[in-house]
Short mmCIF file of C-alpha atoms in Angstrom, two decimals:
data_model
loop_
_atom_site.label_atom_id
_atom_site.label_comp_id
_atom_site.label_asym_id
_atom_site.label_seq_id
_atom_site.Cartn_x
_atom_site.Cartn_y
_atom_site.Cartn_z
CA GLY A 1 111.88 109.56 71.19
CA GLN A 2 110.50 107.32 73.89
CA GLN A 3 113.00 104.77 75.13
CA VAL A 4 113.01 101.87 77.56
CA MET A 5 116.41 100.65 78.69
CA GLN A 6 117.38 97.57 80.64
CA ILE A 7 120.53 96.70 82.52
CA PRO A 8 122.48 94.56 82.64
CA GLN A 9 122.45 93.12 79.13
CA TYR A 10 123.73 89.76 80.42
CA GLN A 11 124.04 88.17 83.84
CA HIS A 12 125.72 84.85 84.54
CA VAL A 13 125.05 83.51 88.05
CA GLN A 14 125.68 80.38 90.04
CA GLU A 15 122.55 78.44 90.83
CA GLY A 16 121.26 79.64 94.17
CA GLU A 17 122.49 83.21 93.76
CA ASP A 18 120.11 86.12 93.44
CA PHE A 19 119.52 88.08 90.24
CA THR A 20 118.15 91.55 89.53
CA THR A 21 117.37 93.33 86.29
CA TYR A 22 116.52 97.01 86.07
CA CYS A 23 114.27 98.81 83.62
CA ASN A 24 114.34 102.57 83.04
CA SER A 25 111.95 104.58 80.92
CA SER A 26 112.55 108.00 79.40
CA THR A 27 108.89 108.85 80.11
CA THR A 28 106.40 108.24 82.89
CA LEU A 29 104.51 105.03 82.30
CA SER A 30 100.89 104.27 83.15
CA ASN A 31 101.91 100.67 83.74
CA ILE A 32 104.78 98.31 83.11
CA GLN A 33 104.77 94.70 82.01
CA TRP A 34 107.39 91.98 82.31
CA TYR A 35 107.89 89.09 79.91
CA LYS A 36 110.17 86.05 79.93
CA GLN A 37 111.56 84.44 76.79
CA ARG A 38 113.19 81.04 77.15
CA PRO A 39 116.05 80.24 74.74
CA GLY A 40 114.55 79.46 71.35
CA GLY A 41 111.07 80.37 72.58
CA HIS A 42 108.68 83.27 72.51
CA PRO A 43 107.98 85.96 75.12
CA VAL A 44 105.49 84.99 77.79
CA PHE A 45 103.72 87.54 79.95
CA LEU A 46 104.71 87.44 83.62
CA ILE A 47 103.05 90.40 85.31
CA GLN A 48 101.75 93.96 85.02
CA LEU A 49 102.35 96.72 87.57
CA VAL A 50 100.11 99.77 87.59
CA LYS A 51 100.46 101.72 90.84
CA SER A 52 103.32 103.96 91.89
CA GLY A 53 105.60 102.03 94.28
CA GLU A 54 103.76 98.77 93.65
CA VAL A 55 105.47 95.52 94.65
CA LYS A 56 104.24 92.14 93.50
CA LYS A 57 105.61 88.68 94.18
CA GLN A 58 105.39 85.44 92.25
CA LYS A 59 107.11 82.74 94.27
CA ARG A 60 110.83 83.63 94.02
CA LEU A 61 110.23 86.61 91.70
CA THR A 62 109.68 90.12 93.09
CA PHE A 63 108.59 92.94 90.82
CA GLN A 64 108.71 96.62 91.74
CA PHE A 65 107.38 99.75 90.05
CA GLY A 66 109.14 102.96 90.99
CA GLU A 67 107.49 105.84 92.82
CA ALA A 68 107.90 108.09 89.77
CA LYS A 69 106.60 105.31 87.48
CA LYS A 70 109.69 105.60 85.30
CA ASN A 71 111.60 102.56 86.50
CA SER A 72 111.01 99.00 87.52
CA SER A 73 112.97 95.99 88.68
CA LEU A 74 112.69 92.23 88.71
CA HIS A 75 114.49 90.33 91.44
CA ILE A 76 114.85 86.56 91.50
CA THR A 77 115.82 84.96 94.79
CA ALA A 78 117.91 81.79 94.75
CA THR A 79 118.01 81.28 91.00
CA GLN A 80 117.35 77.89 89.47
CA THR A 81 118.28 76.53 86.05
CA THR A 82 114.62 76.91 85.06
CA ASP A 83 115.03 80.69 85.38
CA VAL A 84 117.32 80.77 82.33
CA GLY A 85 116.06 83.09 79.62
CA THR A 86 115.74 86.71 78.64
CA TYR A 87 113.59 89.03 80.71
CA PHE A 88 111.97 92.00 79.00
CA CYS A 89 110.15 94.95 80.45
CA ALA A 90 107.62 96.80 78.32
CA GLY A 91 105.53 99.92 78.69
CA PRO A 92 102.71 101.57 76.75
CA ARG A 93 103.75 103.87 73.97
CA MET A 94 103.02 107.56 74.32
CA ASP A 95 101.23 107.72 70.97
CA SER A 96 98.95 104.76 71.63
CA SER A 97 98.59 102.91 74.91
CA TYR A 98 97.73 99.55 73.41
CA LYS A 99 101.11 99.39 71.67
CA LEU A 100 104.11 98.44 73.73
CA ILE A 101 107.71 99.58 73.67
CA PHE A 102 110.06 96.85 74.82
CA GLY A 103 113.34 97.13 76.62
CA SER A 104 116.33 95.38 75.09
CA GLY A 105 116.13 92.60 77.66
CA THR A 106 118.44 91.02 80.22
CA ARG A 107 119.70 87.56 79.41
CA LEU A 108 120.09 85.35 82.49
CA LEU A 109 122.39 82.35 82.42
CA VAL A 110 122.51 80.02 85.44
CA ARG A 111 125.43 77.71 86.18
CA PRO A 112 124.23 74.47 87.78
CA ASP B 1 92.92 75.21 73.19
CA GLY B 2 93.11 78.97 72.65
CA GLY B 3 96.26 80.52 71.34
CA ILE B 4 98.29 81.92 68.48
CA THR B 5 99.86 79.80 65.80
CA GLN B 6 102.55 80.81 63.36
CA SER B 7 103.78 78.91 60.37
CA PRO B 8 106.19 77.84 59.20
CA LYS B 9 108.56 77.50 62.14
CA TYR B 10 111.60 77.78 59.88
CA LEU B 11 111.68 79.44 56.48
CA PHE B 12 114.48 79.76 53.98
CA ARG B 13 114.29 82.30 51.21
CA LYS B 14 116.46 83.15 48.27
CA GLU B 15 117.37 86.76 47.73
CA GLY B 16 114.80 88.57 45.62
CA GLN B 17 111.88 86.41 46.70
CA ASN B 18 108.82 87.50 48.62
CA VAL B 19 107.64 85.24 51.43
CA THR B 20 104.50 85.27 53.56
CA LEU B 21 104.46 84.34 57.23
CA SER B 22 101.20 83.11 58.67
CA CYS B 23 99.70 84.18 62.00
CA GLU B 24 96.35 82.88 63.28
CA GLN B 25 94.70 83.42 66.67
CA ASN B 26 91.55 81.99 68.22
CA LEU B 27 91.59 84.22 71.31
CA ASN B 28 88.98 86.58 69.85
CA HIS B 29 91.45 89.45 70.20
CA ASP B 30 90.95 92.58 68.14
CA ALA B 31 94.55 93.79 68.16
CA MET B 32 97.39 91.96 66.45
CA TYR B 33 101.05 92.80 66.04
CA TRP B 34 104.16 91.75 64.17
CA TYR B 35 107.60 92.08 65.74
CA ARG B 36 111.08 91.41 64.51
CA GLN B 37 113.77 90.11 66.86
CA ASP B 38 117.45 89.99 65.93
CA PRO B 39 119.96 87.93 67.96
CA GLY B 40 120.50 89.42 71.40
CA GLN B 41 118.06 92.24 70.68
CA GLY B 42 114.68 93.33 71.89
CA LEU B 43 111.43 93.36 69.93
CA ARG B 44 110.86 95.92 67.20
CA LEU B 45 107.35 96.62 65.96
CA ILE B 46 106.79 96.09 62.24
CA TYR B 47 103.03 96.48 61.80
CA TYR B 48 99.98 96.43 64.02
CA SER B 49 96.24 96.20 63.57
CA GLN B 50 93.58 97.17 66.08
CA ILE B 51 90.62 96.02 64.03
CA VAL B 52 89.73 94.09 60.90
CA ASN B 53 90.53 95.86 57.63
CA ASP B 54 92.75 98.38 59.37
CA PHE B 55 96.48 98.29 60.09
CA GLN B 56 99.26 100.77 60.76
CA LYS B 57 103.01 100.88 60.23
CA GLY B 58 105.24 100.34 63.20
CA ASP B 59 108.84 101.40 63.64
CA ILE B 60 110.42 99.27 60.91
CA ALA B 61 107.70 98.74 58.27
CA GLU B 62 109.88 99.30 55.19
CA GLY B 63 110.11 96.14 53.09
CA TYR B 64 107.11 94.50 54.79
CA SER B 65 103.40 94.37 54.08
CA VAL B 66 100.38 92.97 55.93
CA SER B 67 96.68 92.38 55.52
CA ARG B 68 93.84 91.99 58.03
CA GLU B 69 90.87 90.58 56.17
CA LYS B 70 89.74 88.40 59.07
CA LYS B 71 89.87 88.98 62.81
CA GLU B 72 91.74 85.71 63.31
CA SER B 73 94.44 86.22 60.71
CA PHE B 74 97.25 88.73 60.25
CA PRO B 75 99.77 87.49 57.62
CA LEU B 76 103.08 89.27 57.09
CA THR B 77 104.80 89.43 53.72
CA VAL B 78 108.53 90.01 53.67
CA THR B 79 109.28 91.54 50.31
CA SER B 80 112.48 91.62 48.30
CA ALA B 81 112.78 95.28 49.29
CA GLN B 82 113.66 94.28 52.86
CA LYS B 83 117.44 94.46 52.85
CA ASN B 84 118.19 92.33 55.91
CA PRO B 85 115.26 89.97 56.37
CA THR B 86 117.07 87.23 58.29
CA ALA B 87 115.52 87.38 61.77
CA PHE B 88 113.05 85.83 64.18
CA TYR B 89 109.50 87.05 63.52
CA LEU B 90 106.95 87.08 66.30
CA CYS B 91 103.22 87.64 66.00
CA ALA B 92 101.19 88.74 69.01
CA SER B 93 97.63 89.65 69.89
CA SER B 94 95.83 91.46 72.68
CA ILE B 95 92.44 92.71 73.73
CA TYR B 96 91.75 96.20 72.42
CA ARG B 97 89.49 98.46 74.46
CA GLY B 98 90.20 101.75 72.76
CA ALA B 99 93.21 104.02 72.43
CA GLY B 100 92.93 105.49 75.92
CA ALA B 101 92.29 102.29 77.83
CA SER B 102 94.77 100.54 80.09
CA HIS B 103 97.01 98.24 78.26
CA ASN B 104 96.47 94.51 78.25
CA GLU B 105 99.02 91.76 78.04
CA GLN B 106 100.15 90.54 74.67
CA PHE B 107 100.07 86.87 73.77
CA PHE B 108 102.82 85.71 71.45
CA GLY B 109 102.95 82.97 68.87
CA PRO B 110 105.91 80.55 68.69
CA GLY B 111 107.62 82.60 65.99
CA THR B 112 109.06 82.01 62.52
CA ARG B 113 112.80 81.99 61.90
CA LEU B 114 113.49 83.39 58.47
CA THR B 115 116.86 82.89 56.83
CA VAL B 116 117.84 84.42 53.51
CA LEU B 117 120.27 82.29 51.55
#
């Protein structure tokens, strides 16, 4: 069946270091979304990428969508303690595009 | 203020009891969803509804039931048939423009933490 995988599962960084999480889909995706969930909170939408090779930036966050539209990455430059949380990627399901399939998430911990 | 509300925030249940989790949205979204999240895990789809009076099973529907009598409301009942109900339950909603349309972001409620004693 359709799968979306994320690596790493956990990342512990020193404040100021960079962080990257990778998302890989078993199928080609029409778009990919990224969400952030703070500890004890709920997922919050960050961004959607639609075009092959697309790169979008939000301040210190850089999102990329692969040329084959099967992988994506989120890179955070100079992490801050406010970046702590779990980052999920999600793509439309093959059987119905308005349903999402979520990756297992990458949990980011930042040492002050 | 537009958004999604879930209640209660914490819920404790004895084994063998059914409980109902509330989810209300005032975003005028057609589609609503219920997810289950276990510690350190991703989101698994329980049920979803794209329109009033219609809903479909997700990946892990066994032991759960839902209703969609109003556009704003999508309550989830966790029945005694659900063998491991302790989890964090998240409700979400999104615009629905038809099965073939580009996907739109999902808005999540604050969640309900259910613990079975």
